[in-house]
Amino acid sequence: MENLNEPTPSVVKSSHSHILIQKDGSLSPGGLMVAETSSESDMRPPNSPPPFAQFYSSCNSRQRSNGQKCSRRKRDLVLSKLVHNIHNHISNNKRFNGSESIKSSWNISVLKFLVEKLKQELVSSNHRYTDKELKGACVAYFLTKRREYRNSMNPFKSLKEKEDKKLRSRRYRLFANRSWGIQQFPPEEQALWEGVTEELMSDEEDSLSEPGVWVARPPRFRAPELTRLCYGIDSHSKHGNKTNRVYGALSDRLPSTEIQLLPPHLYNPNWEREGEGEDLASGGRGRKSFCPDLNAFIQIKVEKDE
């Protein structure tokens, strides 16, 4: 009761000038701001945001909207599907020509036609889009048709890109499996794994003679110590003990510039010299003995694509 009866201290207010400066050193749009602070603001909990947090966040959102630096916009599945349906409708004769630029007179007329059709389709829809978003969805679909045209002109390049993408995806998956398996190993072997990237993983290629079998081909530039560790991880993992996964010859993939900067226990700088020695020891055949004739394989792949 004595504490309750004590007189309440008077609130002391003071004015402080705050100059808001951006990261690049220039004065912020708010310029010079004057704020009144009191003892009540000093009693604010430590986890509460600062008084100008909302101002800074609004500035950042305004900068992102101005296009200074923003992340890639996520594709709208509803809008992209609608563009696909309108463009490929059986009654539609105005379609993108992938052999021409988006700035050609024909493709510009198709772009305007699709935008008007989208506006008509979205009149009764709950989705609201700006003209810029509608145009962006149509341009994105043009890029798809453009890519299809280029792939049709060079089928070998298209197949090679698909194969490289598939092998890269498998290397990432193998890297994730091994990164989880290394946690069960002693600390000294876990320390050896530090700095390893997906590029040091084996290429799990499809067998040309046995359908459904993956042939794991370790990279030539991987250090022998790391290769032994990878074999050890595979022997204790479900992925490494799959019956349809076998080990094959060393891969012919070349290392990137980043890989060549890794320490010797991860990257073998003498891999080219050692590879030449293996070629001479094998009677001059070397890597070619492990490389099948790709001509028949490419023809079969093109036939299937057609």
Tab-separated table of C-alpha atoms in Angstrom:
chain	number	residue	atom	x	y	z
A	1	MET	CA	0.000	0.000	0.000
A	2	GLU	CA	2.902	2.334	0.728
A	3	ASN	CA	4.310	1.702	-2.750
A	4	LEU	CA	0.944	2.415	-4.319
A	5	ASN	CA	0.578	5.664	-2.431
A	6	GLU	CA	3.959	6.958	-3.597
A	7	PRO	CA	3.698	9.952	-5.941
A	8	THR	CA	4.093	9.144	-9.574
A	9	PRO	CA	7.294	10.617	-11.008
A	10	SER	CA	6.777	13.225	-13.656
A	11	VAL	CA	7.444	12.260	-17.239
A	12	VAL	CA	10.464	14.030	-18.604
A	13	LYS	CA	10.350	14.634	-22.332
A	14	SER	CA	13.329	15.563	-24.413
A	15	SER	CA	13.748	16.257	-28.093
A	16	HIS	CA	16.488	14.502	-30.037
A	17	SER	CA	17.364	14.957	-33.687
A	18	HIS	CA	17.862	11.815	-35.746
A	19	ILE	CA	19.603	11.981	-39.109
A	20	LEU	CA	18.644	8.939	-41.128
A	21	ILE	CA	21.511	7.962	-43.427
A	22	GLN	CA	21.322	5.150	-45.968
A	23	LYS	CA	24.001	2.485	-46.510
A	24	ASP	CA	25.557	4.370	-49.438
A	25	GLY	CA	26.093	7.453	-47.267
A	26	SER	CA	23.319	9.594	-48.747
A	27	LEU	CA	20.556	11.199	-46.741
A	28	SER	CA	17.432	9.071	-46.532
A	29	PRO	CA	14.101	10.288	-47.982
A	30	GLY	CA	13.015	11.091	-44.431
A	31	GLY	CA	15.853	13.590	-44.017
A	32	LEU	CA	16.098	15.131	-40.559
A	33	MET	CA	13.526	13.782	-38.138
A	34	VAL	CA	12.752	15.033	-34.651
A	35	ALA	CA	11.251	12.556	-32.206
A	36	GLU	CA	10.089	12.948	-28.632
A	37	THR	CA	11.285	10.273	-26.229
A	38	SER	CA	10.058	9.759	-22.725
A	39	SER	CA	10.670	7.468	-19.806
A	40	GLU	CA	7.919	5.246	-21.168
A	41	SER	CA	10.000	4.529	-24.266
A	42	ASP	CA	12.940	3.606	-22.010
A	43	MET	CA	10.746	0.974	-20.372
A	44	ARG	CA	10.138	-0.711	-23.750
A	45	PRO	CA	10.955	-4.460	-23.652
A	46	PRO	CA	14.300	-5.402	-25.237
A	47	ASN	CA	12.665	-7.583	-27.913
A	48	SER	CA	10.412	-4.846	-29.264
A	49	PRO	CA	11.452	-3.243	-32.564
A	50	PRO	CA	13.163	0.155	-32.554
A	51	PRO	CA	10.963	3.209	-33.090
A	52	PHE	CA	12.147	3.684	-36.704
A	53	ALA	CA	12.012	0.012	-37.759
A	54	GLN	CA	8.775	0.539	-39.651
A	55	PHE	CA	10.252	3.560	-41.415
A	56	TYR	CA	13.307	1.598	-42.535
A	57	SER	CA	11.211	-1.356	-43.662
A	58	SER	CA	8.970	0.918	-45.709
A	59	CYS	CA	12.041	2.471	-47.324
A	60	ASN	CA	13.430	-0.964	-48.182
A	61	SER	CA	10.151	-2.090	-49.702
A	62	ARG	CA	10.009	1.124	-51.702
A	63	GLN	CA	13.535	0.487	-52.989
A	64	ARG	CA	12.595	-3.069	-53.986
A	65	SER	CA	9.514	-1.803	-55.790
A	66	ASN	CA	11.694	0.654	-57.694
A	67	GLY	CA	13.698	-2.291	-58.975
A	68	GLN	CA	17.043	-1.403	-57.416
A	69	LYS	CA	17.770	-4.923	-56.213
A	70	CYS	CA	15.147	-7.592	-55.683
A	71	SER	CA	14.908	-11.350	-55.805
A	72	ARG	CA	13.457	-13.191	-58.756
A	73	ARG	CA	9.670	-12.990	-58.835
A	74	LYS	CA	7.906	-16.281	-58.280
A	75	ARG	CA	5.993	-17.619	-61.271
A	76	ASP	CA	2.208	-17.381	-61.015
A	77	LEU	CA	0.946	-20.863	-61.870
A	78	VAL	CA	-2.636	-19.697	-62.492
A	79	LEU	CA	-1.548	-17.021	-64.946
A	80	SER	CA	1.038	-19.171	-66.753
A	81	LYS	CA	-1.485	-21.992	-67.200
A	82	LEU	CA	-4.031	-19.545	-68.618
A	83	VAL	CA	-1.469	-18.180	-71.103
A	84	HIS	CA	-0.635	-21.732	-72.186
A	85	ASN	CA	-4.302	-22.617	-72.738
A	86	ILE	CA	-5.094	-19.475	-74.747
A	87	HIS	CA	-1.969	-19.693	-76.891
A	88	ASN	CA	-2.408	-23.387	-77.742
A	89	HIS	CA	-6.182	-23.393	-78.191
A	90	ILE	CA	-7.269	-25.133	-81.372
A	91	SER	CA	-9.117	-22.023	-82.589
A	92	ASN	CA	-6.137	-19.700	-82.070
A	93	ASN	CA	-4.061	-18.872	-85.146
A	94	LYS	CA	-1.884	-16.176	-83.572
A	95	ARG	CA	1.033	-18.039	-82.007
A	96	PHE	CA	4.591	-17.081	-81.198
A	97	ASN	CA	7.259	-17.695	-83.824
A	98	GLY	CA	10.308	-19.029	-81.991
A	99	SER	CA	12.600	-18.340	-84.938
A	100	GLU	CA	12.070	-14.574	-84.581
A	101	SER	CA	12.800	-12.090	-81.829
A	102	ILE	CA	10.170	-10.956	-79.354
A	103	LYS	CA	10.469	-7.498	-80.980
A	104	SER	CA	9.398	-8.731	-84.402
A	105	SER	CA	6.107	-7.368	-85.732
A	106	TRP	CA	4.436	-10.790	-85.631
A	107	ASN	CA	5.447	-11.657	-82.072
A	108	ILE	CA	4.448	-8.181	-80.870
A	109	SER	CA	0.994	-8.653	-82.399
A	110	VAL	CA	0.728	-12.071	-80.696
A	111	LEU	CA	1.783	-10.490	-77.397
A	112	LYS	CA	-0.922	-7.805	-77.634
A	113	PHE	CA	-3.492	-10.414	-78.631
A	114	LEU	CA	-2.695	-12.614	-75.621
A	115	VAL	CA	-2.796	-9.682	-73.202
A	116	GLU	CA	-6.272	-8.670	-74.431
A	117	LYS	CA	-7.484	-12.272	-74.220
A	118	LEU	CA	-6.155	-12.560	-70.669
A	119	LYS	CA	-8.028	-9.417	-69.651
A	120	GLN	CA	-11.260	-10.869	-71.027
A	121	GLU	CA	-10.736	-14.183	-69.250
A	122	LEU	CA	-9.928	-12.510	-65.918
A	123	VAL	CA	-12.914	-10.146	-65.826
A	124	SER	CA	-14.975	-12.495	-63.678
A	125	SER	CA	-11.974	-13.883	-61.782
A	126	ASN	CA	-10.947	-13.048	-58.238
A	127	HIS	CA	-7.352	-12.638	-59.364
A	128	ARG	CA	-6.258	-9.094	-60.104
A	129	TYR	CA	-3.231	-8.527	-62.316
A	130	THR	CA	-1.605	-5.415	-63.720
A	131	ASP	CA	-0.822	-5.007	-67.409
A	132	LYS	CA	2.857	-5.459	-66.592
A	133	GLU	CA	2.207	-8.832	-64.949
A	134	LEU	CA	0.089	-10.014	-67.884
A	135	LYS	CA	2.748	-8.966	-70.358
A	136	GLY	CA	5.474	-10.623	-68.268
A	137	ALA	CA	3.618	-13.947	-68.283
A	138	CYS	CA	3.260	-13.802	-72.089
A	139	VAL	CA	6.948	-12.953	-72.563
A	140	ALA	CA	7.912	-15.864	-70.292
A	141	TYR	CA	5.884	-18.215	-72.472
A	142	PHE	CA	7.558	-16.788	-75.592
A	143	LEU	CA	10.954	-17.651	-74.075
A	144	THR	CA	9.718	-21.222	-73.660
A	145	LYS	CA	8.783	-21.417	-77.356
A	146	ARG	CA	12.094	-19.794	-78.261
A	147	ARG	CA	14.004	-22.414	-76.292
A	148	GLU	CA	12.028	-25.213	-77.937
A	149	TYR	CA	12.930	-23.836	-81.365
A	150	ARG	CA	16.631	-23.616	-80.546
A	151	ASN	CA	16.666	-27.155	-79.174
A	152	SER	CA	15.005	-28.431	-82.341
A	153	MET	CA	17.732	-26.786	-84.436
A	154	ASN	CA	20.521	-28.442	-82.437
A	155	PRO	CA	19.300	-31.763	-80.979
A	156	PHE	CA	22.764	-32.806	-79.829
A	157	LYS	CA	23.154	-29.657	-77.717
A	158	SER	CA	19.684	-30.170	-76.266
A	159	LEU	CA	20.463	-33.759	-75.300
A	160	LYS	CA	23.809	-32.763	-73.828
A	161	GLU	CA	22.175	-30.065	-71.696
A	162	LYS	CA	19.588	-32.538	-70.421
A	163	GLU	CA	22.292	-35.089	-69.642
A	164	ASP	CA	24.445	-32.525	-67.815
A	165	LYS	CA	21.451	-31.367	-65.788
A	166	LYS	CA	20.569	-34.952	-64.843
A	167	LEU	CA	24.135	-35.769	-63.756
A	168	ARG	CA	24.385	-32.526	-61.777
A	169	SER	CA	21.129	-33.328	-59.967
A	170	ARG	CA	22.418	-36.806	-59.093
A	171	ARG	CA	25.687	-35.363	-57.792
A	172	TYR	CA	23.771	-33.019	-55.473
A	173	ARG	CA	21.687	-35.958	-54.227
A	174	LEU	CA	24.797	-38.067	-53.670
A	175	PHE	CA	26.491	-35.188	-51.853
A	176	ALA	CA	23.479	-34.829	-49.536
A	177	ASN	CA	23.477	-38.566	-48.754
A	178	ARG	CA	27.199	-38.637	-48.017
A	179	SER	CA	27.029	-35.446	-45.929
A	180	TRP	CA	24.445	-37.159	-43.740
A	181	GLY	CA	26.429	-40.423	-43.572
A	182	ILE	CA	29.701	-38.746	-42.557
A	183	GLN	CA	28.096	-37.754	-39.259
A	184	GLN	CA	28.392	-41.383	-38.140
A	185	PHE	CA	32.189	-41.387	-38.669
A	186	PRO	CA	35.008	-40.376	-36.257
A	187	PRO	CA	35.810	-36.666	-35.845
A	188	GLU	CA	39.082	-36.869	-37.819
A	189	GLU	CA	37.239	-38.207	-40.864
A	190	GLN	CA	34.499	-35.601	-40.433
A	191	ALA	CA	37.219	-32.929	-40.517
A	192	LEU	CA	38.401	-34.316	-43.869
A	193	TRP	CA	34.907	-33.813	-45.261
A	194	GLU	CA	34.933	-30.060	-44.546
A	195	GLY	CA	35.158	-28.056	-47.741
A	196	VAL	CA	33.794	-30.831	-49.969
A	197	THR	CA	31.368	-29.738	-52.707
A	198	GLU	CA	29.016	-31.571	-55.056
A	199	GLU	CA	31.557	-31.232	-57.870
A	200	LEU	CA	33.784	-33.768	-56.091
A	201	MET	CA	31.040	-36.390	-56.214
A	202	SER	CA	30.915	-39.236	-58.743
A	203	ASP	CA	28.943	-39.023	-61.979
A	204	GLU	CA	26.158	-41.607	-61.751
A	205	GLU	CA	25.548	-42.306	-65.436
A	206	ASP	CA	22.950	-44.595	-66.971
A	207	SER	CA	24.437	-47.863	-68.185
A	208	LEU	CA	24.208	-48.286	-71.952
A	209	SER	CA	24.224	-52.075	-71.759
A	210	GLU	CA	22.012	-52.657	-68.696
A	211	PRO	CA	18.852	-50.535	-68.473
A	212	GLY	CA	18.112	-49.230	-64.984
A	213	VAL	CA	21.724	-49.584	-63.773
A	214	TRP	CA	23.700	-46.554	-62.600
A	215	VAL	CA	27.467	-46.520	-63.209
A	216	ALA	CA	29.283	-44.393	-60.619
A	217	ARG	CA	32.365	-42.806	-62.213
A	218	PRO	CA	34.559	-40.914	-59.704
A	219	PRO	CA	36.193	-37.689	-60.944
A	220	ARG	CA	39.862	-38.008	-61.889
A	221	PHE	CA	40.831	-34.838	-60.038
A	222	ARG	CA	39.540	-36.024	-56.633
A	223	ALA	CA	42.252	-36.738	-54.072
A	224	PRO	CA	42.808	-40.470	-53.304
A	225	GLU	CA	42.289	-39.872	-49.575
A	226	LEU	CA	38.858	-38.364	-50.207
A	227	THR	CA	38.005	-41.167	-52.645
A	228	ARG	CA	38.694	-43.785	-49.961
A	229	LEU	CA	36.469	-41.865	-47.545
A	230	CYS	CA	33.647	-41.738	-50.139
A	231	TYR	CA	33.892	-45.499	-50.644
A	232	GLY	CA	33.686	-45.962	-46.876
A	233	ILE	CA	30.579	-43.782	-46.625
A	234	ASP	CA	28.929	-45.642	-49.509
A	235	SER	CA	29.582	-49.013	-47.885
A	236	HIS	CA	27.567	-47.907	-44.814
A	237	SER	CA	24.731	-46.198	-46.691
A	238	LYS	CA	21.555	-47.451	-48.295
A	239	HIS	CA	22.226	-45.512	-51.488
A	240	GLY	CA	25.749	-46.875	-51.867
A	241	ASN	CA	24.590	-50.482	-51.449
A	242	LYS	CA	21.880	-50.363	-54.083
A	243	THR	CA	21.950	-53.402	-56.351
A	244	ASN	CA	21.508	-51.251	-59.463
A	245	ARG	CA	24.539	-49.052	-58.635
A	246	VAL	CA	27.989	-50.217	-59.744
A	247	TYR	CA	31.387	-48.543	-59.973
A	248	GLY	CA	32.867	-47.817	-63.367
A	249	ALA	CA	35.861	-46.102	-64.909
A	250	LEU	CA	37.006	-42.644	-63.885
A	251	SER	CA	34.967	-39.736	-65.219
A	252	ASP	CA	36.304	-37.444	-67.955
A	253	ARG	CA	34.688	-34.367	-66.388
A	254	LEU	CA	37.116	-31.457	-65.992
A	255	PRO	CA	37.471	-29.491	-62.731
A	256	SER	CA	36.233	-25.930	-62.401
A	257	THR	CA	38.369	-23.003	-61.294
A	258	GLU	CA	36.912	-23.099	-57.764
A	259	ILE	CA	37.786	-26.778	-57.328
A	260	GLN	CA	41.414	-26.157	-58.303
A	261	LEU	CA	41.758	-23.832	-55.297
A	262	LEU	CA	40.881	-26.564	-52.773
A	263	PRO	CA	43.576	-28.082	-50.507
A	264	PRO	CA	45.531	-31.195	-51.657
A	265	HIS	CA	43.556	-33.585	-49.434
A	266	LEU	CA	40.463	-32.756	-51.538
A	267	TYR	CA	41.814	-31.844	-54.981
A	268	ASN	CA	44.645	-33.747	-56.663
A	269	PRO	CA	46.693	-31.200	-58.669
A	270	ASN	CA	48.648	-33.991	-60.428
A	271	TRP	CA	45.613	-35.752	-61.861
A	272	GLU	CA	46.525	-35.006	-65.489
A	273	ARG	CA	50.040	-36.426	-65.168
A	274	GLU	CA	48.743	-39.511	-63.381
A	275	GLY	CA	46.073	-39.951	-66.066
A	276	GLU	CA	48.701	-39.938	-68.812
A	277	GLY	CA	50.620	-42.659	-66.945
A	278	GLU	CA	47.483	-44.795	-66.768
A	279	ASP	CA	46.924	-44.318	-70.518
A	280	LEU	CA	50.439	-45.549	-71.326
A	281	ALA	CA	50.131	-48.489	-68.943
A	282	SER	CA	46.898	-49.586	-70.604
A	283	GLY	CA	48.519	-49.807	-74.043
A	284	GLY	CA	47.578	-46.352	-75.300
A	285	ARG	CA	43.837	-46.890	-75.034
A	286	GLY	CA	43.385	-45.023	-71.758
A	287	ARG	CA	40.097	-43.217	-71.404
A	288	LYS	CA	38.806	-44.185	-74.812
A	289	SER	CA	38.455	-47.789	-73.721
A	290	PHE	CA	35.744	-46.688	-71.295
A	291	CYS	CA	33.934	-44.317	-73.679
A	292	PRO	CA	31.294	-45.982	-75.860
A	293	ASP	CA	30.501	-44.873	-79.366
A	294	LEU	CA	28.071	-42.002	-78.805
A	295	ASN	CA	26.730	-41.807	-82.368
A	296	ALA	CA	24.297	-44.709	-82.028
A	297	PHE	CA	23.256	-43.484	-78.576
A	298	ILE	CA	22.472	-39.994	-79.883
A	299	GLN	CA	20.424	-41.340	-82.780
A	300	ILE	CA	18.360	-43.484	-80.437
A	301	LYS	CA	17.751	-40.552	-78.100
A	302	VAL	CA	16.603	-38.312	-80.985
A	303	GLU	CA	14.243	-41.015	-82.197
A	304	LYS	CA	12.670	-41.276	-78.762
A	305	ASP	CA	12.315	-37.510	-78.490
A	306	GLU	CA	10.553	-37.365	-81.848
